[in-house]
C-alpha cells in the first residue's frame, strides 16, 4: 500500500504574504480597526478601490462575507417580501439561506451532470413569477452565461452572480462577477483570497451600490467616505435599515496583500487541475466533465463523476482513497452535506430535482490548492487511480 505520509496537505492554507506585517502592526498600534474612523483611505476603502479596478467595475463594497454580499444585493435590488429568486439546485447552502434572509423565496432549477445549470429547465422555470436570479458559479464551474443573460434580459429579470469561489474565472474573456447586475465574492479561507472571513460585491449601478452601502452599516454621514456617489446617497439617507455587515481594516489589509497573487494562483490552480483531470479521464471509472467553450477556470479543487457504479462501491472508493491519503467528498452521500439540496430542510417547501440528485450521488470533490506542485498532483492522481482500481476491479471481478 502507498505511504500516506508523503501525500501533500490539501487543506492547509497558503501563508499570508509577509509584506502585510508592517500594515497589520500599524493597525494594531493605532487600534484603527473600524473602516470609518480614518478621514479617508482606510484599508477597507483602498481594498474596494483596488478590487474594483482589478475587476474593471465602477464600484465595490467590502462586507463581512459573501453571504452578506448576496443578502445585500437582493435587498439593494428592492425586491418585495416573498419575491421569487431562481437559483441552481447545486450550490452552497449559503445561497438559498441569503434568499430567505432577504425575505424572498428560493426557486430551484436543475443542474446537469457537468455541474452547470440546465438551460432548458432554467428557461422553463424563469416564468413571470420570478423576480431575480442568482447564478452560482459552483466551484468555478460556469454555466452558459450567454444563454442565461439573454433569457433574463428578455424578461427584464436582474442577475446576481455568486462568484464566491470563482475569482479569476473568465467567460469569453470577461471576468466572472462582472456579467450580472451585481457580482459577489468570498474571502473565507477556502477561497482564492483568504482573510478567514469577508466578502465583497461589485457593480456598475450607482444607485444599487448606494443602497447596499447604507444597509451594510454606513450610518449617518459615513457614506461620504464612499466617493463619487453623493447624489445617490442623498436620496437614500435615513430611508433604509442598517444591517451592519461591515469588514474590518485588519481583514482588508490581509486581503490587499494577496491581490497581486491572483494571477499566479489562477495559473497554478489551472495547471494542477488540468494535469489531474487528464490522468483521471484515462480511467474507466472517473470522468471530469469538459469546460464549456467560453470558459476559462481558476480552480482550487477538482470535481469528477464516478461512472457505472453503485452507492456501496462509491462508499468503498471513498474509504480506499482516504486510506491512500486523499480525502474525497461525494456531495450526495453524507447526511449533512451543505451542497445537497435535500439537506436544505429550512426551505419553505421541499423540492425534488431528479437530474441534480443523480449528479450529486456520483459527483466527487477533492481539494487541489494552487500551492501543490505537479509532483504532488501526480501523487494525488496515483492515489485516486489506485483507490478506483482496488474498489471497482475487485467488486467487478468477484461480483456484488
Ligand atoms: C463559500 C461560498 C459561499 C459563501 O461564502 P461566505 O463568505 O462563507 O459567506 C457562497 N457560495 C459559494 C459557491 C461558495 O463557495
Short mmCIF file of C-alpha atoms in Angstrom, two decimals, residues 109-265:
data_model
loop_
_atom_site.label_atom_id
_atom_site.label_comp_id
_atom_site.label_asym_id
_atom_site.label_seq_id
_atom_site.Cartn_x
_atom_site.Cartn_y
_atom_site.Cartn_z
CA UNK A 109 -33.65 24.66 -11.10
CA UNK A 110 -31.95 21.54 -12.38
CA UNK A 111 -28.19 21.22 -12.88
CA UNK A 112 -26.62 18.79 -15.36
CA UNK A 113 -24.02 16.10 -14.67
CA UNK A 114 -21.41 18.66 -15.77
CA UNK A 115 -22.36 20.72 -12.63
CA UNK A 116 -23.74 23.55 -14.78
CA UNK A 117 -27.25 24.99 -14.93
CA UNK A 118 -29.58 23.02 -17.21
CA UNK A 119 -30.60 25.85 -19.55
CA UNK A 120 -33.83 24.19 -20.76
CA UNK A 121 -35.01 23.70 -17.18
CA UNK A 122 -33.84 27.22 -16.22
CA UNK A 123 -35.85 28.66 -19.12
CA UNK A 124 -38.92 26.65 -18.11
CA UNK A 125 -38.80 27.93 -14.53
CA UNK A 126 -37.96 31.54 -15.47
CA UNK A 127 -41.64 32.49 -15.76
CA UNK A 128 -43.47 35.69 -14.80
CA UNK A 129 -43.34 34.77 -11.13
CA UNK A 130 -39.53 35.09 -10.98
CA UNK A 131 -38.24 38.47 -9.73
CA UNK A 132 -34.48 37.83 -9.68
CA UNK A 133 -31.88 35.18 -10.48
CA UNK A 134 -28.76 34.18 -8.56
CA UNK A 135 -26.32 32.28 -10.74
CA UNK A 136 -23.92 30.34 -8.55
CA UNK A 137 -20.63 29.57 -10.30
CA UNK A 138 -20.19 26.48 -8.15
CA UNK A 139 -16.52 25.57 -7.57
CA UNK A 140 -15.68 27.84 -10.51
CA UNK A 141 -17.87 25.95 -12.99
CA UNK A 142 -19.50 28.50 -15.28
CA UNK A 143 -22.91 27.85 -16.80
CA UNK A 144 -23.79 29.14 -20.26
CA UNK A 145 -23.82 32.82 -19.31
CA UNK A 146 -24.76 33.98 -22.82
CA UNK A 147 -27.98 31.96 -22.68
CA UNK A 148 -28.74 32.96 -19.06
CA UNK A 149 -28.12 36.69 -19.58
CA UNK A 150 -30.15 36.61 -22.77
CA UNK A 151 -33.15 34.87 -21.19
CA UNK A 152 -33.03 37.20 -18.17
CA UNK A 153 -32.67 40.35 -20.29
CA UNK A 154 -35.72 39.34 -22.35
CA UNK A 155 -37.79 39.09 -19.17
CA UNK A 156 -36.10 42.06 -17.51
CA UNK A 157 -35.00 39.92 -14.54
CA UNK A 158 -31.85 41.09 -12.71
CA UNK A 159 -28.96 38.60 -12.37
CA UNK A 160 -26.79 38.40 -9.26
CA UNK A 161 -23.62 36.35 -9.68
CA UNK A 162 -22.46 34.23 -6.75
CA UNK A 163 -18.78 34.21 -7.68
CA UNK A 164 -17.70 33.30 -4.11
CA UNK A 165 -15.38 30.59 -5.37
CA UNK A 166 -14.79 31.84 -8.92
CA UNK A 167 -12.40 34.76 -8.66
CA UNK A 168 -10.14 34.63 -11.73
CA UNK A 169 -12.55 32.67 -13.93
CA UNK A 170 -13.48 34.23 -17.27
CA UNK A 171 -16.35 33.71 -19.73
CA UNK A 172 -15.42 34.60 -23.33
CA UNK A 173 -12.67 36.79 -21.90
CA UNK A 174 -14.99 38.66 -19.50
CA UNK A 175 -14.40 38.38 -15.77
CA UNK A 176 -16.91 36.28 -13.86
CA UNK A 177 -18.70 38.54 -11.38
CA UNK A 178 -18.89 41.42 -13.86
CA UNK A 179 -21.54 39.86 -16.14
CA UNK A 180 -24.65 40.31 -13.99
CA UNK A 181 -26.06 43.39 -12.25
CA UNK A 182 -24.00 42.52 -9.13
CA UNK A 183 -21.13 40.08 -8.51
CA UNK A 184 -20.37 38.68 -5.04
CA UNK A 185 -17.07 37.15 -3.84
CA UNK A 186 -15.86 35.49 -0.63
CA UNK A 187 -12.63 35.92 1.35
CA UNK A 188 -13.29 32.87 3.53
CA UNK A 189 -10.18 30.71 3.95
CA UNK A 190 -11.01 28.13 1.27
CA UNK A 191 -11.34 30.77 -1.47
CA UNK A 192 -8.67 32.33 -3.70
CA UNK A 193 -8.11 35.31 -1.37
CA UNK A 194 -8.03 34.33 2.31
CA UNK A 195 -8.82 36.63 5.21
CA UNK A 196 -10.55 33.95 7.27
CA UNK A 197 -13.85 35.73 6.67
CA UNK A 198 -15.03 38.54 4.40
CA UNK A 199 -16.76 39.27 1.13
CA UNK A 200 -17.20 41.94 -1.50
CA UNK A 201 -19.78 42.95 -4.08
CA UNK A 202 -19.07 44.74 -7.35
CA UNK A 203 -21.44 46.59 -9.67
CA UNK A 204 -21.64 49.44 -12.15
CA UNK A 205 -25.03 50.53 -10.76
CA UNK A 206 -24.54 53.68 -8.61
CA UNK A 207 -27.98 53.66 -7.08
CA UNK A 208 -27.81 49.98 -6.19
CA UNK A 209 -24.41 50.28 -4.53
CA UNK A 210 -25.53 53.38 -2.62
CA UNK A 211 -28.39 51.39 -1.09
CA UNK A 212 -26.09 48.47 -0.32
CA UNK A 213 -23.51 50.79 1.31
CA UNK A 214 -26.11 52.32 3.63
CA UNK A 215 -27.63 48.93 4.55
CA UNK A 216 -24.14 47.47 5.16
CA UNK A 217 -23.88 49.91 8.07
CA UNK A 218 -22.71 53.31 6.75
CA UNK A 219 -24.84 55.15 9.31
CA UNK A 220 -25.21 58.96 9.49
CA UNK A 221 -22.73 60.51 7.09
CA UNK A 222 -20.23 57.67 6.85
CA UNK A 223 -21.38 57.14 3.26
CA UNK A 224 -19.42 60.30 2.38
CA UNK A 225 -16.30 58.16 2.64
CA UNK A 226 -17.51 56.22 -0.42
CA UNK A 227 -16.59 58.76 -3.07
CA UNK A 228 -18.41 59.60 -6.27
CA UNK A 229 -21.90 58.67 -5.10
CA UNK A 230 -23.28 61.68 -3.24
CA UNK A 231 -26.41 62.16 -5.34
CA UNK A 232 -27.44 58.55 -4.97
CA UNK A 233 -26.76 58.70 -1.23
CA UNK A 234 -28.71 61.91 -0.57
CA UNK A 235 -31.79 60.16 -1.94
CA UNK A 236 -31.47 57.18 0.43
CA UNK A 237 -30.34 58.81 3.71
CA UNK A 238 -32.49 57.56 6.65
CA UNK A 239 -34.70 55.52 4.30
CA UNK A 240 -33.12 52.10 4.78
CA UNK A 241 -32.43 49.75 7.69
CA UNK A 242 -28.80 49.26 8.78
CA UNK A 243 -27.70 45.61 8.91
CA UNK A 244 -24.08 46.25 9.99
CA UNK A 245 -22.22 43.79 7.79
CA UNK A 246 -19.00 45.81 7.52
CA UNK A 247 -15.48 44.46 7.04
CA UNK A 248 -12.69 45.38 9.48
CA UNK A 249 -9.47 47.14 8.46
CA UNK A 250 -7.43 44.17 9.65
CA UNK A 251 -9.18 41.81 7.21
CA UNK A 252 -8.86 44.36 4.41
CA UNK A 253 -5.09 44.68 4.97
CA UNK A 254 -4.72 40.89 4.78
CA UNK A 255 -6.71 40.70 1.54
CA UNK A 256 -4.92 43.64 -0.10
CA UNK A 257 -1.58 41.88 0.39
CA UNK A 258 -2.85 38.96 -1.73
CA UNK A 259 -4.37 40.79 -4.72
CA UNK A 260 -1.04 40.64 -6.55
CA UNK A 261 -1.03 36.85 -6.07
CA UNK A 262 -4.22 36.32 -8.06
CA UNK A 263 -2.60 35.63 -11.49
CA UNK A 264 -0.14 33.08 -10.06
CA UNK A 265 -2.80 31.30 -8.01
#
